[in-house]
PDB file of C-alpha atoms in Angstrom:
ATOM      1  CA  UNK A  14      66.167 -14.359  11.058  1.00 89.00           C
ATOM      2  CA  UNK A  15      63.575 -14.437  14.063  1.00 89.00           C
ATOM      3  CA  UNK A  16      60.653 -12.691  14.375  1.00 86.00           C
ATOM      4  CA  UNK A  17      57.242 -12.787  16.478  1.00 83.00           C
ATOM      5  CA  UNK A  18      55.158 -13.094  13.375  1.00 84.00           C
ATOM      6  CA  UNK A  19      54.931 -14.250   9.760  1.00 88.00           C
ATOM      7  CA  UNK A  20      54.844 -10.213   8.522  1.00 89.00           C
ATOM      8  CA  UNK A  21      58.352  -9.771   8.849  1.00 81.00           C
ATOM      9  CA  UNK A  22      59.839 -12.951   7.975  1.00 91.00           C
ATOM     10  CA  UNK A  23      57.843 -13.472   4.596  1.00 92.00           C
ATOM     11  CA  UNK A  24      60.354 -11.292   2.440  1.00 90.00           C
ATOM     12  CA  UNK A  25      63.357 -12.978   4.020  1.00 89.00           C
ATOM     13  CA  UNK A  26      62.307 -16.570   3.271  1.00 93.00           C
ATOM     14  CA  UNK A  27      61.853 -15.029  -0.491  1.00 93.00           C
ATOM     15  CA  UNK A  28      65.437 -14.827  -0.227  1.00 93.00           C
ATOM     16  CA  UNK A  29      66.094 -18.356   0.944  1.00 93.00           C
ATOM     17  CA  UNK A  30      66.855 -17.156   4.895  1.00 91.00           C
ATOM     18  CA  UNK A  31      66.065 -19.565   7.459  1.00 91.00           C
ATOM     19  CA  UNK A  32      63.486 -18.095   9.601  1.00 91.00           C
ATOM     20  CA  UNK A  33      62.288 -18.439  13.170  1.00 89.00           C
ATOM     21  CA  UNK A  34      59.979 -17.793  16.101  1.00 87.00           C
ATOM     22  CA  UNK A  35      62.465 -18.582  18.683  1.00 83.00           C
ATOM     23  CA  UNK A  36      64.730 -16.035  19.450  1.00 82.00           C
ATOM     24  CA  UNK A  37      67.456 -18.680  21.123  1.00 83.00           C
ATOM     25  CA  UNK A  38      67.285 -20.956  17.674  1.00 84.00           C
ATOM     26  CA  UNK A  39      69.892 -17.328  16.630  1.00 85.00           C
ATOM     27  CA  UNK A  40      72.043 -17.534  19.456  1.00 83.00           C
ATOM     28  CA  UNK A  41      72.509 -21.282  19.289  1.00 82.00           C
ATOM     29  CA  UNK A  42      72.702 -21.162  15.673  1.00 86.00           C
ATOM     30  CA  UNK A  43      74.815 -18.295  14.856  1.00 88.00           C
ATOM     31  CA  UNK A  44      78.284 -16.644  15.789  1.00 89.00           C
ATOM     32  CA  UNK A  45      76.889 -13.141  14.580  1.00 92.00           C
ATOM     33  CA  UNK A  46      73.457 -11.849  16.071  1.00 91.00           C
ATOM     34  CA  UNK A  47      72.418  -8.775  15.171  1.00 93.00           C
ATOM     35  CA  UNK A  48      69.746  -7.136  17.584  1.00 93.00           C
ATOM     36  CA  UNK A  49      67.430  -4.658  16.235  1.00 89.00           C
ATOM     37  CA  UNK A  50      64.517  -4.928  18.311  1.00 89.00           C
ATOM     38  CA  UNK A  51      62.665  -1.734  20.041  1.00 90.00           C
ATOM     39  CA  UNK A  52      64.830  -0.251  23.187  1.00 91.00           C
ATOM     40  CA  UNK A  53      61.955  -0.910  24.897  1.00 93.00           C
ATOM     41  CA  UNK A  54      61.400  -4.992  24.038  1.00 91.00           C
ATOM     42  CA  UNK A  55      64.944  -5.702  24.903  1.00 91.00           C
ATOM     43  CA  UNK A  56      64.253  -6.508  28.578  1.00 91.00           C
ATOM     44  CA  UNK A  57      61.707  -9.281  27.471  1.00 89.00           C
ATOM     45  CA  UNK A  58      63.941 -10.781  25.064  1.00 88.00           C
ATOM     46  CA  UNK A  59      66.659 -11.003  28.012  1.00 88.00           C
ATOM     47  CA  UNK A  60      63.634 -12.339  30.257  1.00 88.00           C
ATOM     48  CA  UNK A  61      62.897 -14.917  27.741  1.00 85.00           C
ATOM     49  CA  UNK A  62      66.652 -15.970  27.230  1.00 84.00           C
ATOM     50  CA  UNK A  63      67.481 -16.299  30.888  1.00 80.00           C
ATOM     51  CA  UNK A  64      63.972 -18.507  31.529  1.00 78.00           C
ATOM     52  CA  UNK A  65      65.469 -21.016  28.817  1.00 76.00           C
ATOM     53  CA  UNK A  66      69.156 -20.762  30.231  1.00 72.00           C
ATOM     54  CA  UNK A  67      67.307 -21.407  33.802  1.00 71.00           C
ATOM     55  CA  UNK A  68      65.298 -24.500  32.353  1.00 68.00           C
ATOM     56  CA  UNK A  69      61.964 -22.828  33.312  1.00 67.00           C
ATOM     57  CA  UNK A  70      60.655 -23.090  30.064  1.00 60.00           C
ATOM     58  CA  UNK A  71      62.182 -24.495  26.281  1.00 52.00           C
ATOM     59  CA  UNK A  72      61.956 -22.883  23.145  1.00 50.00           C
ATOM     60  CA  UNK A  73      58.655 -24.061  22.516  1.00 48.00           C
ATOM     61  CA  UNK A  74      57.424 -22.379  26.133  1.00 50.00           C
ATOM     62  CA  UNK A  75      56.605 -25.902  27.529  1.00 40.00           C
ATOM     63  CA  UNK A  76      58.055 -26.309  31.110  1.00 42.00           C
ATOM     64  CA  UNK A  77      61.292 -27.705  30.964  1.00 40.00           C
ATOM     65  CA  UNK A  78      61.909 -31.232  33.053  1.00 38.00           C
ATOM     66  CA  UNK A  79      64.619 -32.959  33.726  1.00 37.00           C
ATOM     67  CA  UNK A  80      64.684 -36.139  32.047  1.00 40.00           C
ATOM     68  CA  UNK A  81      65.961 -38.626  34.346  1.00 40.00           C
ATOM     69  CA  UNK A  82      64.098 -37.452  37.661  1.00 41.00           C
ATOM     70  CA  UNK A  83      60.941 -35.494  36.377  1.00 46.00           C
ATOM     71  CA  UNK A  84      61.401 -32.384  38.394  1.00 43.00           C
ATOM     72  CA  UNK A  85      62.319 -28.668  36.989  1.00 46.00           C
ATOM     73  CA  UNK A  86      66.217 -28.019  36.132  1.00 42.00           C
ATOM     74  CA  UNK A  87      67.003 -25.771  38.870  1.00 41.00           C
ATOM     75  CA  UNK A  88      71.554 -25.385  37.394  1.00 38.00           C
ATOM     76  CA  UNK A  89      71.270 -22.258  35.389  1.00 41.00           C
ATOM     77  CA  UNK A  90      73.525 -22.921  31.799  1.00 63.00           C
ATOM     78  CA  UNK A  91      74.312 -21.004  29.065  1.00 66.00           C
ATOM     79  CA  UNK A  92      72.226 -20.916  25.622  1.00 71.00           C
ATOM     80  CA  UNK A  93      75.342 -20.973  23.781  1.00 68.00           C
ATOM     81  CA  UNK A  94      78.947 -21.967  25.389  1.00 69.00           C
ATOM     82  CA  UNK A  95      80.668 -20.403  22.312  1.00 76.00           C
ATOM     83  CA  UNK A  96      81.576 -16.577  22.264  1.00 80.00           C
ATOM     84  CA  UNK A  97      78.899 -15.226  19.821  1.00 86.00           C
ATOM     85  CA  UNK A  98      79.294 -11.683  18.238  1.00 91.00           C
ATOM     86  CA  UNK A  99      76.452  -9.181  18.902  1.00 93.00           C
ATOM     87  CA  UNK A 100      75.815  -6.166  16.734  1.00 93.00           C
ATOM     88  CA  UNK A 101      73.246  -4.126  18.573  1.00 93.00           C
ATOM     89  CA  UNK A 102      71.705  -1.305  16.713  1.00 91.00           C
ATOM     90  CA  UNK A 103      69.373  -0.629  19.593  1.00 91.00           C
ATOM     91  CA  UNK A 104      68.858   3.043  20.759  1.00 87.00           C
ATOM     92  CA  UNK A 105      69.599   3.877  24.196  1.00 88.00           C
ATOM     93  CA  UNK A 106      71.218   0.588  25.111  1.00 90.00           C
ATOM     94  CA  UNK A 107      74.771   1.098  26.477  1.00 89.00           C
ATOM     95  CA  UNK A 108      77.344  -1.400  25.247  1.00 89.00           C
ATOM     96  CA  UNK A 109      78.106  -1.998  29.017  1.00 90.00           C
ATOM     97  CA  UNK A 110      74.643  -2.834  29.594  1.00 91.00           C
ATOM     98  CA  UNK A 111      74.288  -5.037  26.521  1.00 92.00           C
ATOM     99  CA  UNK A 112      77.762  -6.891  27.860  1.00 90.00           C
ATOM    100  CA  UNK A 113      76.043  -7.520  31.486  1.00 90.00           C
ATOM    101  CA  UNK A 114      72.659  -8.849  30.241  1.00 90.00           C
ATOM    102  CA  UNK A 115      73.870 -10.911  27.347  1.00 89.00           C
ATOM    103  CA  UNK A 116      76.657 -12.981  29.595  1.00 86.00           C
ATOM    104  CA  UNK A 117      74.246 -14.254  31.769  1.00 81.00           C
ATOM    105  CA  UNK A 118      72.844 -16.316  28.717  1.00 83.00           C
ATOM    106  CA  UNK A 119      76.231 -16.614  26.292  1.00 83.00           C
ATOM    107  CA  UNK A 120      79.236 -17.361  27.731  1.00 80.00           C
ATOM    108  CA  UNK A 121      82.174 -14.519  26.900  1.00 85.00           C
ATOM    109  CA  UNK A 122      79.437 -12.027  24.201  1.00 89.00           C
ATOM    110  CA  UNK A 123      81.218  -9.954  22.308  1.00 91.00           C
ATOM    111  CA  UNK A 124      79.503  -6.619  21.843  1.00 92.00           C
ATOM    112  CA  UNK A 125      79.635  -4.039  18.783  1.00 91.00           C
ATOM    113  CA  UNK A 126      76.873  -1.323  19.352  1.00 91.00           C
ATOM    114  CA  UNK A 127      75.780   0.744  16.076  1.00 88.00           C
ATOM    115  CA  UNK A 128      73.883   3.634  15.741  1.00 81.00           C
ATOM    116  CA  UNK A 129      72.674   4.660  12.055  1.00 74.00           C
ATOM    117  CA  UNK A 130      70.774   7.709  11.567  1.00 69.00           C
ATOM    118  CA  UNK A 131      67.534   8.593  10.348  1.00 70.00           C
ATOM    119  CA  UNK A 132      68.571   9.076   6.925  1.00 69.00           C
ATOM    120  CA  UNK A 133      69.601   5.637   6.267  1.00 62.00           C
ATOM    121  CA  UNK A 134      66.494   4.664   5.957  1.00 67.00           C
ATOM    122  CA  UNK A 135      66.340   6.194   2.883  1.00 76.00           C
ATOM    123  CA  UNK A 136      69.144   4.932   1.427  1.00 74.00           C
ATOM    124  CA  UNK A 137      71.742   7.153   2.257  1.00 78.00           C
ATOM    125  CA  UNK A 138      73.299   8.288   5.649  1.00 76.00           C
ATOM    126  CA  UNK A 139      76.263   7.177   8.365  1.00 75.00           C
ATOM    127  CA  UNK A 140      76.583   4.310  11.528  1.00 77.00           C
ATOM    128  CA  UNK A 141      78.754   5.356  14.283  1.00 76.00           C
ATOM    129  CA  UNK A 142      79.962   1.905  15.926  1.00 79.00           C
ATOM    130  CA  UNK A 143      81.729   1.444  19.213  1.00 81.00           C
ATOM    131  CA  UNK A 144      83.208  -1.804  20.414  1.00 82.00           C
ATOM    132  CA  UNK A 145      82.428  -3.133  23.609  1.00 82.00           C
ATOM    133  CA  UNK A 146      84.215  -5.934  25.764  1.00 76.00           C
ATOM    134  CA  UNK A 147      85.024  -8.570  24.629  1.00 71.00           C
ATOM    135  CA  UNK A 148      85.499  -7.913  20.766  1.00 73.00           C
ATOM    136  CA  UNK A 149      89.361  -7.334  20.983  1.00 63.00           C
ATOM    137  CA  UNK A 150      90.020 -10.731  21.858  1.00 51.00           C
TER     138      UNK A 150
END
């Protein structure tokens, strides 16, 4: 589980979850990511990713060097060479769109977007799912 802050991971290290800061610790870490951050935050979290697949920065946000001649990795790579599995229960974001920003940081993403409704945050309701490329493979 990542999250920005301590608020929202407290509950799930209660439940013996390995938490994070780092968003890529998930995508190197897991095959199945689920994304359920705001519409709205998803273009920093791609920002973030491709930074870290571009060696401008590590998951710590220190300037990433290259070892052996001191200057900045310029050869973009992926954050994860392995297909992962994304389940993206973000509102507004198009499997096709999710597919095209995710594959510039994980090689071959397979995409699954789900939408619950409002009621199911009450305990009760439905998900509509639709499977984007990659997941019939």
């Amino acid at each position: 589980m990542s999250a920005p802050s301590d608020t929202n991971l407290i509950l799930w290290r209660q439940l013996n979850v390995t938490t994070t800061h780092i968003n890529s610790d998930i995508l190197r870490a897991c095959d199945i990511i689920f994304l359920a951050v705001k519409p709205h935050m998803f273009p920093a979290v791609i920002e973030a990713w491709h930074k870290e697949a571009k060696g401008e920065s590590s998951s710590d946000g220190t300037e990433a060097m290259n070892e052996e001649t001191d200057v900045k990795v310029s050869t973009p790579h992926f954050l994860a060479q392995d297909p992962r599995l994304f389940i993206s229960v973000m509102a507004g974001i198009t499997t096709k769109s999710l597919y095209n920003n995710l594959s510039s940081v994980v090689s071959n993403p397979r995409i699954i977007r789900a939408n619950p409704n409002t009621p199911a945050m009450v305990g009760c309701g439905a998900s509509a799912f639709s499977l984007g490329k990659g997941v019939y493979h």
